[in-house]
Amino acid sequence: MMTDKHRQAEEMRDEVPSTVARSDDKAVRTYKKTLEAAEETYGDGERAHRTAYASLKHTHEKVGDHWEPKEHQGPSDPQAAQGAPASQQRPRPTAQGVDANASKGHLDQVARRVGIDNPQDLGRDELVRAIEKANARATARARKR
């Protein structure tokens, strides 16, 4: 028997980006509900979608072609930590959903899961960039299916 939250997430899957649709129910609900609220404030455009992703990145991290719950909630990179309006006035590079604030050990584990060999030999910044690239490749493959 499906719970109400699961049923709600299933109904939303067709209305969210593919990486979110391949994720757990909480990721789907978080993205969609934030998007709806942001559209009321900012209209149906890029800013509303950026807001929805920002909210999702506080609870989830990108692993391969989908989002998974983070060990600890909070901003995933310096851009996310700024919040609005500072993030618009002084944009900084994002980690594309990688939890750049996670421990090196956690990043090593994620790297192994996405196919990066010998992640322990990489520095923290190199590791984050390598995971970003591996995630992008996995997402591209998933979209071709």
PDB file of C-alpha atoms in Angstrom:
ATOM      1  CA  MET A   1       0.000   0.000   0.000  1.00  0.00           C
ATOM      2  CA  MET A   2       1.369   3.401  -0.986  1.00  0.00           C
ATOM      3  CA  THR A   3       1.645   6.095   1.639  1.00  0.00           C
ATOM      4  CA  ASP A   4       0.219   9.518   0.878  1.00  0.00           C
ATOM      5  CA  LYS A   5       3.713  11.011   0.599  1.00  0.00           C
ATOM      6  CA  HIS A   6       4.833   8.274  -1.799  1.00  0.00           C
ATOM      7  CA  ARG A   7       1.700   8.697  -3.923  1.00  0.00           C
ATOM      8  CA  GLN A   8       2.272  12.455  -3.952  1.00  0.00           C
ATOM      9  CA  ALA A   9       5.900  12.006  -5.070  1.00  0.00           C
ATOM     10  CA  GLU A  10       4.897   9.544  -7.804  1.00  0.00           C
ATOM     11  CA  GLU A  11       2.400  12.072  -9.185  1.00  0.00           C
ATOM     12  CA  MET A  12       5.125  14.751  -9.242  1.00  0.00           C
ATOM     13  CA  ARG A  13       7.839  12.699 -11.003  1.00  0.00           C
ATOM     14  CA  ASP A  14       6.732  13.720 -14.510  1.00  0.00           C
ATOM     15  CA  GLU A  15       6.919  17.393 -13.522  1.00  0.00           C
ATOM     16  CA  VAL A  16      10.513  17.545 -12.244  1.00  0.00           C
ATOM     17  CA  PRO A  17      13.919  17.337 -13.979  1.00  0.00           C
ATOM     18  CA  SER A  18      15.015  13.790 -14.842  1.00  0.00           C
ATOM     19  CA  THR A  19      17.786  13.681 -12.228  1.00  0.00           C
ATOM     20  CA  VAL A  20      15.239  14.549  -9.539  1.00  0.00           C
ATOM     21  CA  ALA A  21      12.677  12.077 -10.924  1.00  0.00           C
ATOM     22  CA  ARG A  22      15.246   9.262 -10.523  1.00  0.00           C
ATOM     23  CA  SER A  23      15.731  10.203  -6.861  1.00  0.00           C
ATOM     24  CA  ASP A  24      13.944   9.304  -3.637  1.00  0.00           C
ATOM     25  CA  ASP A  25      10.456  10.575  -2.818  1.00  0.00           C
ATOM     26  CA  LYS A  26      11.714  13.304  -0.475  1.00  0.00           C
ATOM     27  CA  ALA A  27      13.923  14.780  -3.208  1.00  0.00           C
ATOM     28  CA  VAL A  28      10.980  14.881  -5.613  1.00  0.00           C
ATOM     29  CA  ARG A  29       8.661  16.518  -3.063  1.00  0.00           C
ATOM     30  CA  THR A  30      11.328  19.001  -1.896  1.00  0.00           C
ATOM     31  CA  TYR A  31      12.110  20.156  -5.436  1.00  0.00           C
ATOM     32  CA  LYS A  32       8.485  20.369  -6.595  1.00  0.00           C
ATOM     33  CA  LYS A  33       7.090  22.109  -3.506  1.00  0.00           C
ATOM     34  CA  THR A  34       9.943  24.624  -3.457  1.00  0.00           C
ATOM     35  CA  LEU A  35       9.484  25.247  -7.180  1.00  0.00           C
ATOM     36  CA  GLU A  36       5.764  25.920  -6.709  1.00  0.00           C
ATOM     37  CA  ALA A  37       6.436  28.389  -3.892  1.00  0.00           C
ATOM     38  CA  ALA A  38       9.244  30.069  -5.846  1.00  0.00           C
ATOM     39  CA  GLU A  39       7.031  30.418  -8.930  1.00  0.00           C
ATOM     40  CA  GLU A  40       4.500  32.308  -6.812  1.00  0.00           C
ATOM     41  CA  THR A  41       7.261  34.712  -5.773  1.00  0.00           C
ATOM     42  CA  TYR A  42       9.467  34.927  -8.881  1.00  0.00           C
ATOM     43  CA  GLY A  43       7.257  33.682 -11.708  1.00  0.00           C
ATOM     44  CA  ASP A  44       7.845  30.693 -13.966  1.00  0.00           C
ATOM     45  CA  GLY A  45      11.484  31.121 -14.881  1.00  0.00           C
ATOM     46  CA  GLU A  46      15.105  30.361 -14.198  1.00  0.00           C
ATOM     47  CA  ARG A  47      15.143  31.967 -10.756  1.00  0.00           C
ATOM     48  CA  ALA A  48      12.350  29.698  -9.515  1.00  0.00           C
ATOM     49  CA  HIS A  49      14.223  26.604 -10.736  1.00  0.00           C
ATOM     50  CA  ARG A  50      17.503  27.811  -9.179  1.00  0.00           C
ATOM     51  CA  THR A  51      15.649  28.279  -5.895  1.00  0.00           C
ATOM     52  CA  ALA A  52      14.242  24.740  -6.072  1.00  0.00           C
ATOM     53  CA  TYR A  53      17.706  23.281  -6.728  1.00  0.00           C
ATOM     54  CA  ALA A  54      19.171  25.362  -3.889  1.00  0.00           C
ATOM     55  CA  SER A  55      16.594  23.918  -1.509  1.00  0.00           C
ATOM     56  CA  LEU A  56      17.253  20.383  -2.760  1.00  0.00           C
ATOM     57  CA  LYS A  57      21.025  20.819  -2.315  1.00  0.00           C
ATOM     58  CA  HIS A  58      20.522  21.514   1.403  1.00  0.00           C
ATOM     59  CA  THR A  59      19.076  18.026   1.952  1.00  0.00           C
ATOM     60  CA  HIS A  60      20.475  15.958  -0.937  1.00  0.00           C
ATOM     61  CA  GLU A  61      23.685  15.524  -2.930  1.00  0.00           C
ATOM     62  CA  LYS A  62      24.114  14.474  -6.538  1.00  0.00           C
ATOM     63  CA  VAL A  63      25.530  10.958  -6.888  1.00  0.00           C
ATOM     64  CA  GLY A  64      25.779   9.767 -10.474  1.00  0.00           C
ATOM     65  CA  ASP A  65      22.509  10.427 -12.298  1.00  0.00           C
ATOM     66  CA  HIS A  66      20.299  11.094  -9.243  1.00  0.00           C
ATOM     67  CA  TRP A  67      20.107  12.813  -5.838  1.00  0.00           C
ATOM     68  CA  GLU A  68      20.615  11.035  -2.497  1.00  0.00           C
ATOM     69  CA  PRO A  69      19.994  12.261   1.067  1.00  0.00           C
ATOM     70  CA  LYS A  70      23.031  13.949   2.626  1.00  0.00           C
ATOM     71  CA  GLU A  71      24.517  12.788   5.911  1.00  0.00           C
ATOM     72  CA  HIS A  72      24.113  16.305   7.328  1.00  0.00           C
ATOM     73  CA  GLN A  73      21.714  18.959   6.096  1.00  0.00           C
ATOM     74  CA  GLY A  74      23.046  22.341   5.081  1.00  0.00           C
ATOM     75  CA  PRO A  75      24.671  24.205   2.212  1.00  0.00           C
ATOM     76  CA  SER A  76      26.699  22.061  -0.169  1.00  0.00           C
ATOM     77  CA  ASP A  77      29.133  24.695  -1.419  1.00  0.00           C
ATOM     78  CA  PRO A  78      30.156  28.361  -0.872  1.00  0.00           C
ATOM     79  CA  GLN A  79      27.527  29.617  -3.348  1.00  0.00           C
ATOM     80  CA  ALA A  80      24.735  27.826  -1.480  1.00  0.00           C
ATOM     81  CA  ALA A  81      25.992  29.154   1.844  1.00  0.00           C
ATOM     82  CA  GLN A  82      25.613  32.777   0.696  1.00  0.00           C
ATOM     83  CA  GLY A  83      21.844  32.700   0.288  1.00  0.00           C
ATOM     84  CA  ALA A  84      19.879  35.319  -1.607  1.00  0.00           C
ATOM     85  CA  PRO A  85      20.426  38.146  -2.438  1.00  0.00           C
ATOM     86  CA  ALA A  86      24.202  37.773  -1.927  1.00  0.00           C
ATOM     87  CA  SER A  87      24.284  34.749  -4.228  1.00  0.00           C
ATOM     88  CA  GLN A  88      22.977  36.917  -7.068  1.00  0.00           C
ATOM     89  CA  GLN A  89      25.170  39.918  -6.324  1.00  0.00           C
ATOM     90  CA  ARG A  90      28.379  37.922  -5.815  1.00  0.00           C
ATOM     91  CA  PRO A  91      27.941  34.622  -7.680  1.00  0.00           C
ATOM     92  CA  ARG A  92      30.514  31.941  -6.937  1.00  0.00           C
ATOM     93  CA  PRO A  93      31.101  28.605  -8.642  1.00  0.00           C
ATOM     94  CA  THR A  94      28.826  25.813  -7.459  1.00  0.00           C
ATOM     95  CA  ALA A  95      29.769  22.183  -6.976  1.00  0.00           C
ATOM     96  CA  GLN A  96      26.909  21.062  -9.268  1.00  0.00           C
ATOM     97  CA  GLY A  97      25.150  19.178  -6.480  1.00  0.00           C
ATOM     98  CA  VAL A  98      28.277  17.552  -5.029  1.00  0.00           C
ATOM     99  CA  ASP A  99      28.393  18.087  -1.258  1.00  0.00           C
ATOM    100  CA  ALA A 100      31.712  19.955  -1.251  1.00  0.00           C
ATOM    101  CA  ASN A 101      31.352  20.485   2.510  1.00  0.00           C
ATOM    102  CA  ALA A 102      31.256  16.732   3.244  1.00  0.00           C
ATOM    103  CA  SER A 103      34.197  14.978   4.868  1.00  0.00           C
ATOM    104  CA  LYS A 104      37.070  13.799   2.668  1.00  0.00           C
ATOM    105  CA  GLY A 105      36.163  10.229   3.628  1.00  0.00           C
ATOM    106  CA  HIS A 106      32.599  10.692   2.418  1.00  0.00           C
ATOM    107  CA  LEU A 107      33.802  12.250  -0.838  1.00  0.00           C
ATOM    108  CA  ASP A 108      36.155   9.274  -1.328  1.00  0.00           C
ATOM    109  CA  GLN A 109      33.177   6.892  -0.908  1.00  0.00           C
ATOM    110  CA  VAL A 110      31.025   8.833  -3.380  1.00  0.00           C
ATOM    111  CA  ALA A 111      33.932   8.946  -5.842  1.00  0.00           C
ATOM    112  CA  ARG A 112      34.324   5.171  -5.739  1.00  0.00           C
ATOM    113  CA  ARG A 113      30.580   4.733  -6.311  1.00  0.00           C
ATOM    114  CA  VAL A 114      30.681   6.912  -9.437  1.00  0.00           C
ATOM    115  CA  GLY A 115      33.707   5.097 -10.846  1.00  0.00           C
ATOM    116  CA  ILE A 116      36.685   7.239  -9.867  1.00  0.00           C
ATOM    117  CA  ASP A 117      39.800   5.145  -9.283  1.00  0.00           C
ATOM    118  CA  ASN A 118      42.071   5.884  -6.314  1.00  0.00           C
ATOM    119  CA  PRO A 119      40.134   8.891  -4.963  1.00  0.00           C
ATOM    120  CA  GLN A 120      42.395   8.952  -1.903  1.00  0.00           C
ATOM    121  CA  ASP A 121      45.179  10.224  -4.208  1.00  0.00           C
ATOM    122  CA  LEU A 122      43.197  13.352  -5.111  1.00  0.00           C
ATOM    123  CA  GLY A 123      43.024  16.568  -3.133  1.00  0.00           C
ATOM    124  CA  ARG A 124      39.634  17.736  -1.891  1.00  0.00           C
ATOM    125  CA  ASP A 125      39.012  20.264  -4.711  1.00  0.00           C
ATOM    126  CA  GLU A 126      40.209  17.796  -7.367  1.00  0.00           C
ATOM    127  CA  LEU A 127      37.916  15.170  -5.902  1.00  0.00           C
ATOM    128  CA  VAL A 128      34.871  17.460  -5.995  1.00  0.00           C
ATOM    129  CA  ARG A 129      35.576  18.340  -9.662  1.00  0.00           C
ATOM    130  CA  ALA A 130      36.112  14.667 -10.570  1.00  0.00           C
ATOM    131  CA  ILE A 131      32.776  13.722  -8.961  1.00  0.00           C
ATOM    132  CA  GLU A 132      31.064  16.596 -10.823  1.00  0.00           C
ATOM    133  CA  LYS A 133      32.396  15.253 -14.137  1.00  0.00           C
ATOM    134  CA  ALA A 134      31.451  11.659 -13.330  1.00  0.00           C
ATOM    135  CA  ASN A 135      27.948  12.795 -12.340  1.00  0.00           C
ATOM    136  CA  ALA A 136      27.593  14.713 -15.622  1.00  0.00           C
ATOM    137  CA  ARG A 137      28.627  11.623 -17.608  1.00  0.00           C
ATOM    138  CA  ALA A 138      26.168   9.423 -15.683  1.00  0.00           C
ATOM    139  CA  THR A 139      23.354  11.923 -16.231  1.00  0.00           C
ATOM    140  CA  ALA A 140      24.099  12.128 -19.971  1.00  0.00           C
ATOM    141  CA  ARG A 141      24.025   8.313 -20.220  1.00  0.00           C
ATOM    142  CA  ALA A 142      20.740   8.138 -18.296  1.00  0.00           C
ATOM    143  CA  ARG A 143      19.105  10.705 -20.575  1.00  0.00           C
ATOM    144  CA  LYS A 144      20.012   8.635 -23.651  1.00  0.00           C
ATOM    145  CA  ARG A 145      18.202   5.560 -22.282  1.00  0.00           C
TER     146      ARG A 145
END
